[in-house]
Amino acid sequence: MSGCIFCRIVSGAAPATKVYEDETLCAFLDIRPITRGHTLVVPRAHATNLDDLDHELGARIFTLGHRIAKGLRRSDLAADGANLVLNDGKSAFQTVHHVHLHVVPRRDGDLFTFARGFVLRRSREPDATAAAIRAGLDRLDTEEKGTRP
């Protein structure tokens, strides 16, 4: 869909700071992050809302979101947790009408900075942030390889 910013991002026609991509999914930093490391996971194929999304692809989106949340804990961003949020439809505050999962890193005691992030929503050091998330995902991969028989 040519008018969709997320379709343009996944095709490479619009800029984004990508964290992960494969044949079906793309993850990139939100340009108006609530916290540093706020990442969006989107399907490459356009789906306006959950009614348009194949359930298996939906499961893959949440699986990748789960992985990114775990990677954030292992990254230099030092996340203690994460919010995984999918807004479905205008009434649920979906502002870009292409299904996307928000992975928002959280830190213990961050209530004030988290609330401030909703107001300010400024990107800080996107390249370094993306590199830190990718490093956290690499650490997660290394851990998982070490626990496999």
Tab-separated table of C-alpha atoms in Angstrom:
chain	number	residue	atom	x	y	z
A	1	MET	CA	0.000	0.000	0.000
A	2	SER	CA	1.846	3.080	-1.276
A	3	GLY	CA	0.264	5.594	1.135
A	4	CYS	CA	1.257	3.615	4.235
A	5	ILE	CA	4.416	4.845	5.969
A	6	PHE	CA	5.128	1.404	7.448
A	7	CYS	CA	4.848	-0.226	4.011
A	8	ARG	CA	7.344	2.338	2.728
A	9	ILE	CA	9.681	1.642	5.663
A	10	VAL	CA	9.668	-2.152	5.197
A	11	SER	CA	10.257	-1.749	1.440
A	12	GLY	CA	13.182	0.607	2.079
A	13	ALA	CA	11.447	3.583	0.420
A	14	ALA	CA	11.275	5.534	3.705
A	15	PRO	CA	13.998	5.857	6.340
A	16	ALA	CA	13.917	4.033	9.672
A	17	THR	CA	16.394	2.753	12.209
A	18	LYS	CA	15.899	-0.983	11.821
A	19	VAL	CA	16.602	-3.427	14.622
A	20	TYR	CA	15.552	-6.683	12.932
A	21	GLU	CA	14.111	-7.926	9.662
A	22	ASP	CA	13.325	-11.209	7.989
A	23	GLU	CA	11.085	-12.354	5.131
A	24	THR	CA	7.817	-11.596	6.994
A	25	LEU	CA	8.609	-9.074	9.747
A	26	CYS	CA	10.473	-5.839	10.323
A	27	ALA	CA	11.301	-4.146	13.641
A	28	PHE	CA	12.467	-0.558	13.873
A	29	LEU	CA	12.712	2.250	16.411
A	30	ASP	CA	9.654	4.413	16.930
A	31	ILE	CA	10.431	7.959	15.729
A	32	ARG	CA	8.481	9.319	18.715
A	33	PRO	CA	9.581	6.936	21.470
A	34	ILE	CA	8.041	6.880	24.917
A	35	THR	CA	11.308	5.467	26.299
A	36	ARG	CA	14.719	4.916	24.754
A	37	GLY	CA	14.575	1.659	22.801
A	38	HIS	CA	10.827	1.863	21.994
A	39	THR	CA	10.579	-0.513	19.044
A	40	LEU	CA	7.789	-1.301	16.583
A	41	VAL	CA	7.300	-4.779	15.134
A	42	VAL	CA	5.348	-4.808	11.871
A	43	PRO	CA	4.445	-7.412	9.271
A	44	ARG	CA	5.917	-6.756	5.834
A	45	ALA	CA	2.534	-7.462	4.255
A	46	HIS	CA	0.056	-4.666	4.882
A	47	ALA	CA	-2.716	-5.429	7.356
A	48	THR	CA	-4.772	-2.449	8.484
A	49	ASN	CA	-6.022	-4.047	11.696
A	50	LEU	CA	-6.333	-7.421	13.421
A	51	ASP	CA	-9.274	-8.411	11.208
A	52	ASP	CA	-6.881	-8.249	8.238
A	53	LEU	CA	-4.071	-10.169	9.953
A	54	ASP	CA	-3.531	-13.907	9.617
A	55	HIS	CA	-3.419	-15.442	13.102
A	56	GLU	CA	-0.107	-17.216	12.432
A	57	LEU	CA	1.490	-13.940	11.393
A	58	GLY	CA	0.038	-12.341	14.523
A	59	ALA	CA	1.721	-15.036	16.593
A	60	ARG	CA	5.038	-14.335	14.823
A	61	ILE	CA	4.688	-10.609	15.605
A	62	PHE	CA	4.248	-11.343	19.310
A	63	THR	CA	7.056	-13.923	19.250
A	64	LEU	CA	9.436	-11.321	17.852
A	65	GLY	CA	8.155	-8.730	20.322
A	66	HIS	CA	8.865	-11.204	23.130
A	67	ARG	CA	12.397	-11.750	21.784
A	68	ILE	CA	13.060	-8.029	21.523
A	69	ALA	CA	11.807	-7.522	25.101
A	70	LYS	CA	14.207	-10.237	26.271
A	71	GLY	CA	16.995	-8.674	24.195
A	72	LEU	CA	16.315	-5.288	25.806
A	73	ARG	CA	16.928	-6.862	29.221
A	74	ARG	CA	20.308	-8.098	27.983
A	75	SER	CA	21.242	-4.866	26.248
A	76	ASP	CA	23.196	-1.888	27.537
A	77	LEU	CA	19.842	-0.074	27.758
A	78	ALA	CA	19.336	-2.022	30.998
A	79	ALA	CA	15.595	-2.605	30.744
A	80	ASP	CA	14.006	-4.339	33.723
A	81	GLY	CA	10.820	-5.133	31.804
A	82	ALA	CA	8.721	-4.105	28.825
A	83	ASN	CA	5.232	-3.156	27.792
A	84	LEU	CA	4.011	-4.950	24.664
A	85	VAL	CA	1.067	-3.022	23.248
A	86	LEU	CA	-0.957	-3.405	20.072
A	87	ASN	CA	-3.573	-0.720	19.436
A	88	ASP	CA	-6.259	-2.151	17.133
A	89	GLY	CA	-8.326	0.495	15.367
A	90	LYS	CA	-8.889	4.208	15.713
A	91	SER	CA	-10.981	3.772	18.888
A	92	ALA	CA	-7.983	1.988	20.469
A	93	PHE	CA	-5.651	4.889	19.549
A	94	GLN	CA	-4.088	3.236	16.490
A	95	THR	CA	-2.586	6.181	14.605
A	96	VAL	CA	-0.779	4.336	11.788
A	97	HIS	CA	-3.221	1.950	10.169
A	98	HIS	CA	-0.799	-0.911	9.597
A	99	VAL	CA	-0.746	-3.503	12.381
A	100	HIS	CA	2.200	-2.893	14.695
A	101	LEU	CA	3.304	-4.049	18.113
A	102	HIS	CA	4.967	-1.549	20.433
A	103	VAL	CA	7.788	-2.946	22.572
A	104	VAL	CA	8.452	-0.277	25.197
A	105	PRO	CA	11.382	-0.886	27.564
A	106	ARG	CA	10.714	-0.174	31.235
A	107	ARG	CA	12.970	0.323	34.233
A	108	ASP	CA	12.187	-0.087	37.903
A	109	GLY	CA	10.938	3.205	39.314
A	110	ASP	CA	10.519	4.875	35.901
A	111	LEU	CA	6.940	6.083	36.393
A	112	PHE	CA	7.847	9.786	36.170
A	113	THR	CA	10.150	9.430	33.148
A	114	PHE	CA	7.664	7.047	31.499
A	115	ALA	CA	4.825	9.587	31.920
A	116	ARG	CA	7.107	12.385	30.688
A	117	GLY	CA	7.933	10.224	27.643
A	118	PHE	CA	4.276	10.291	26.580
A	119	VAL	CA	4.456	14.083	26.433
A	120	LEU	CA	7.949	14.667	25.000
A	121	ARG	CA	8.346	11.641	22.687
A	122	ARG	CA	11.832	12.527	21.447
A	123	SER	CA	14.270	10.177	19.773
A	124	ARG	CA	17.724	10.055	21.354
A	125	GLU	CA	20.743	8.447	19.717
A	126	PRO	CA	18.796	6.156	17.377
A	127	ASP	CA	21.837	4.446	15.822
A	128	ALA	CA	23.434	3.687	19.204
A	129	THR	CA	20.062	2.566	20.568
A	130	ALA	CA	19.460	0.169	17.676
A	131	ALA	CA	23.011	-1.186	18.016
A	132	ALA	CA	22.414	-1.803	21.738
A	133	ILE	CA	19.184	-3.705	21.002
A	134	ARG	CA	20.874	-5.818	18.311
A	135	ALA	CA	23.705	-6.583	20.777
A	136	GLY	CA	21.112	-7.652	23.349
A	137	LEU	CA	19.510	-9.955	20.773
A	138	ASP	CA	22.955	-11.401	19.988
A	139	ARG	CA	23.521	-12.050	23.719
A	140	LEU	CA	20.136	-13.771	23.869
A	141	ASP	CA	21.068	-15.953	20.869
A	142	THR	CA	24.357	-16.882	22.554
A	143	GLU	CA	22.543	-17.793	25.803
A	144	GLU	CA	20.011	-19.920	23.961
A	145	LYS	CA	22.714	-21.755	21.981
A	146	GLY	CA	24.503	-22.516	25.247
A	147	THR	CA	21.398	-24.123	26.770
A	148	ARG	CA	20.537	-26.342	23.804
A	149	PRO	CA	21.541	-30.019	24.065
